[in-house]
mmCIF file of C-alpha atoms in Angstrom:
data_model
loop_
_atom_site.group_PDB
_atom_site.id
_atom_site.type_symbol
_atom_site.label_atom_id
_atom_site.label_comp_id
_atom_site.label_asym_id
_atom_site.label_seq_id
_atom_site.Cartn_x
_atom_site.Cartn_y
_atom_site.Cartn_z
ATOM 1 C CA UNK X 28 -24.412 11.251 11.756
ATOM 2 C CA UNK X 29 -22.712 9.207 8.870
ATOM 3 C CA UNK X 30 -20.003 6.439 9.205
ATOM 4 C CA UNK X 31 -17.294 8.337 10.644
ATOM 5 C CA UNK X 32 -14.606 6.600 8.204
ATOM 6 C CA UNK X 33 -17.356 8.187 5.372
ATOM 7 C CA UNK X 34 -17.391 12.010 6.506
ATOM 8 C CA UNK X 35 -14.858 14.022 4.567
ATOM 9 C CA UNK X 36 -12.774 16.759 6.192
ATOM 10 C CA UNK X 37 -14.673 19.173 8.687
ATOM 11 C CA UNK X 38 -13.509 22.926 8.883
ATOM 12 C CA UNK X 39 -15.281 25.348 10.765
ATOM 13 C CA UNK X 40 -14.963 29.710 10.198
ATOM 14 C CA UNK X 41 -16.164 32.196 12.435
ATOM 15 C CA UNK X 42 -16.837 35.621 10.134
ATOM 16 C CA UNK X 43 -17.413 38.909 11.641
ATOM 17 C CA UNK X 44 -19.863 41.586 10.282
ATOM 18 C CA UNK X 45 -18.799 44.737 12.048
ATOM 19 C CA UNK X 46 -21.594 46.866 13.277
ATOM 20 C CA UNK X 47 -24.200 45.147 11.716
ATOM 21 C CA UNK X 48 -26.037 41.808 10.369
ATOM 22 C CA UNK X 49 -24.949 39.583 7.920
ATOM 23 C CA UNK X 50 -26.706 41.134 4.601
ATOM 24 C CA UNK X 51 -27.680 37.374 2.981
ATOM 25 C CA UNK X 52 -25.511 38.183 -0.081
ATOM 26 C CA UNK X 53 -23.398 35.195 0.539
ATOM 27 C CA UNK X 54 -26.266 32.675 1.634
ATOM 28 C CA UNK X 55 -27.596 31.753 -1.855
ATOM 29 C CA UNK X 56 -23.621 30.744 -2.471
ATOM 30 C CA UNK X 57 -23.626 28.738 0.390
ATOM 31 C CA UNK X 58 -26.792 26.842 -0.518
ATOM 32 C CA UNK X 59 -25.456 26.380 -3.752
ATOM 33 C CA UNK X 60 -22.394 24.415 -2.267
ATOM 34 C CA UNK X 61 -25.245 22.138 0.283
ATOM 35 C CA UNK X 62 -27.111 21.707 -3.400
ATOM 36 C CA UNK X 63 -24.282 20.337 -5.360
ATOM 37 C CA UNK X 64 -23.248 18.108 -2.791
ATOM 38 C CA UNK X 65 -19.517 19.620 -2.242
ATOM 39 C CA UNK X 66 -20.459 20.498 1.321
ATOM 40 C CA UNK X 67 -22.543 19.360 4.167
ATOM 41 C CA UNK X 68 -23.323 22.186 6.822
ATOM 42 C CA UNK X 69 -23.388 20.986 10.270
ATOM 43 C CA UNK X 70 -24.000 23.726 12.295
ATOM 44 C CA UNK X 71 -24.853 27.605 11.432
ATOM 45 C CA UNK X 72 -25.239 29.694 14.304
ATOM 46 C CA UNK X 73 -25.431 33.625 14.523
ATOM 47 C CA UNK X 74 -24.342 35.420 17.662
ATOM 48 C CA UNK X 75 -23.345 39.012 18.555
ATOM 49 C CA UNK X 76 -21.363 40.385 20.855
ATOM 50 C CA UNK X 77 -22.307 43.816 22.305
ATOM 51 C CA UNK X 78 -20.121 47.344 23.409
ATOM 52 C CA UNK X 79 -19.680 45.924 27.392
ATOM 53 C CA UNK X 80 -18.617 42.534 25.870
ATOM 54 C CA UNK X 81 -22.027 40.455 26.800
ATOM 55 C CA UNK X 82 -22.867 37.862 23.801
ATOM 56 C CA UNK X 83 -26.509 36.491 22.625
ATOM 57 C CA UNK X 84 -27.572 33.756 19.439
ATOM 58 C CA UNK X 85 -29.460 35.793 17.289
ATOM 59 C CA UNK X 86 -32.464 33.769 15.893
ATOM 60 C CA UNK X 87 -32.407 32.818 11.691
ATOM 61 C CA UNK X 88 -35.753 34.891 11.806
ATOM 62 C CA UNK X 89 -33.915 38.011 13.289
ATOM 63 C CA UNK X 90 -31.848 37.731 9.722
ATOM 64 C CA UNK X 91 -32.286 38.978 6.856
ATOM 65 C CA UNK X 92 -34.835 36.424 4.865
ATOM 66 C CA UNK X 93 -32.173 34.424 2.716
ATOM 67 C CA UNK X 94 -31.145 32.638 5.598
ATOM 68 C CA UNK X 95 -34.110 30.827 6.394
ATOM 69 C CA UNK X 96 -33.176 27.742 4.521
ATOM 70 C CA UNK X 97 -30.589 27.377 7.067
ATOM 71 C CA UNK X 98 -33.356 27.055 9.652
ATOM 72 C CA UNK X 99 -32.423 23.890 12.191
ATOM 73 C CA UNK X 100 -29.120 23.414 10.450
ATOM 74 C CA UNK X 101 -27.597 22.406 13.864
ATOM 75 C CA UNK X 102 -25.887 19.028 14.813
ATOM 76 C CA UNK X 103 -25.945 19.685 18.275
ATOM 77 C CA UNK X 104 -21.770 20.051 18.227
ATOM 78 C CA UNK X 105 -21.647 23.492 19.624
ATOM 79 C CA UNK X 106 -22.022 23.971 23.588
ATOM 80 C CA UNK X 107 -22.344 27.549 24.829
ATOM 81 C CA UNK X 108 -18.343 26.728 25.873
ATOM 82 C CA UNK X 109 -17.739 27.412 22.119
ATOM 83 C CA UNK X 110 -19.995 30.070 21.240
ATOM 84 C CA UNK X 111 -18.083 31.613 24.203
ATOM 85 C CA UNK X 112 -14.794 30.970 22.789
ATOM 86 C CA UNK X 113 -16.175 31.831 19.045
ATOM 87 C CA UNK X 114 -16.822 35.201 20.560
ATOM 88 C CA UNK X 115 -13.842 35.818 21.812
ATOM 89 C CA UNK X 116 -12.364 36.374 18.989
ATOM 90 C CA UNK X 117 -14.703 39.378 18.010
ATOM 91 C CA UNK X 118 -14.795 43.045 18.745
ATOM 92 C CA UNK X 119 -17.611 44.581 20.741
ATOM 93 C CA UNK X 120 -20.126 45.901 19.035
ATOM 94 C CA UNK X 121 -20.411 43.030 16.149
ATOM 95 C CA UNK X 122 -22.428 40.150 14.947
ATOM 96 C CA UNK X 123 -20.875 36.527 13.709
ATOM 97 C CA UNK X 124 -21.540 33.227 11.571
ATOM 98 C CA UNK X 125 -19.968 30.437 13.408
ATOM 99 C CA UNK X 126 -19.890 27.776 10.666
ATOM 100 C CA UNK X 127 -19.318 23.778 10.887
ATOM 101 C CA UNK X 128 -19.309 22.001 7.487
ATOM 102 C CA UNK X 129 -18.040 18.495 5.826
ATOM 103 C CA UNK X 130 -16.367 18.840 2.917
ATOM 104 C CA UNK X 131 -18.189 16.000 1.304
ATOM 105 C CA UNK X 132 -16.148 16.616 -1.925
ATOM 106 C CA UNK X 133 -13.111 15.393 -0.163
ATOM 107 C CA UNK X 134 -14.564 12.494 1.507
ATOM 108 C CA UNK X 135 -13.389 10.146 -1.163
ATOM 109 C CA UNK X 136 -9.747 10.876 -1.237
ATOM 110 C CA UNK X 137 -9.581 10.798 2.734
ATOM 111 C CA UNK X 138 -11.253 7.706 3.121
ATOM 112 C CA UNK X 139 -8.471 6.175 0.665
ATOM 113 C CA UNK X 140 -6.210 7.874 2.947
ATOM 114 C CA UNK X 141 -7.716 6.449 5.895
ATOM 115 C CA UNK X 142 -7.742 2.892 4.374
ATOM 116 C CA UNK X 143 -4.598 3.573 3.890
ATOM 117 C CA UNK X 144 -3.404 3.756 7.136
ATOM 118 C CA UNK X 145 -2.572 7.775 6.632
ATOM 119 C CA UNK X 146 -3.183 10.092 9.099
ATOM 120 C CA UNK X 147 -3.799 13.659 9.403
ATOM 121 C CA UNK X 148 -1.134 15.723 11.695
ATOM 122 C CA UNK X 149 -1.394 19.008 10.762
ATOM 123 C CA UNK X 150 -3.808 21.111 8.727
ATOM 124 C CA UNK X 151 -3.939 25.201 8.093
ATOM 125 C CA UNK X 152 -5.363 27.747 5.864
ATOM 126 C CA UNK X 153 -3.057 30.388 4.248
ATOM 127 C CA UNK X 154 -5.193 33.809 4.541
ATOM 128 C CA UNK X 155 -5.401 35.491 1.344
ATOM 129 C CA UNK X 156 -3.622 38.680 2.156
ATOM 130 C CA UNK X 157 -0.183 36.332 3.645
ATOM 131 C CA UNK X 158 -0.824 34.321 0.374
ATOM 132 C CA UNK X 159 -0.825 37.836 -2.024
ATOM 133 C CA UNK X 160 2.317 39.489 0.184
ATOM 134 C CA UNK X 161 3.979 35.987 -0.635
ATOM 135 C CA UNK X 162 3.299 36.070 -4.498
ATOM 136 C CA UNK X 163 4.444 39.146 -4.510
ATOM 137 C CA UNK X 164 7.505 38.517 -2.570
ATOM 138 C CA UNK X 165 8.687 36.051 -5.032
ATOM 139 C CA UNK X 166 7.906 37.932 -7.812
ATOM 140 C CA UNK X 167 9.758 40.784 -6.787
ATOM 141 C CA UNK X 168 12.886 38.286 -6.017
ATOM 142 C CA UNK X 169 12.615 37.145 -9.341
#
């Protein structure tokens, strides 16, 4: 790994596909991020969880072909504790992306931050639907 005062902000996202695998639709995308150099993926990993609840990795060559250049992309952060804990979170009978990146675009700004003696104490992400109810709140206040 980098210089740990280097790495930008890390976020991590575990997305559901319900009832099937992940098309590939959204891989080019995500390549196009790695290739522009506003994020760094540290570790993609595919698992499912089946109807009685039991959960398995499904292999990069199990998916559809777009996904091969994420092939090794695997820091070695994730212990089966996670992947448990990822899983939890998803209905039987479903498959998920469990996704580490850096967000190397951001690595600037918090290393000034750092330098600066700033710390991070809390961080969130507003889901789109409690961001559109919101907008719409205000607007109808207006």
């Amino acid at each position: 790994m980098t210089d740990p005062d280097a790495i930008g902000p890390v976020d991590y996202v575990v997305i559901e596909w319900t009832g099937a695998q992940p098309t590939g639709e959204a891989a080019p995308l995500l390549l196009d991020l790695v290739d522009r150099g506003l994020v760094r993926i540290l570790d993609l990993v595919f698992i499912t969880k089946a109807d009685d609840g039991s959960i398995a990795a499904l292999e990069i060559g199990d998916l559809p072909a777009e996904f091969a250049q994420f092939e090794g992309a695997s820091s070695g952060l994730f212990s089966d504790e996670d992947l448990e804990d990822a899983a939890g979170v998803l209905e039987p009978g479903t498959s998920a992306a469990v996704l580490v990146w850096e967000n190397r675009w951001a690595a600037p700004f918090a290393q000034a931050l750092r330098r600066s003696g700033a710390q991070l104490v809390a961080s969130g992400r507003i889901p789109i639907v409690a961001l559109e109810a919101a907008l719409d709140a205000a607007e109808a206040a207006a």
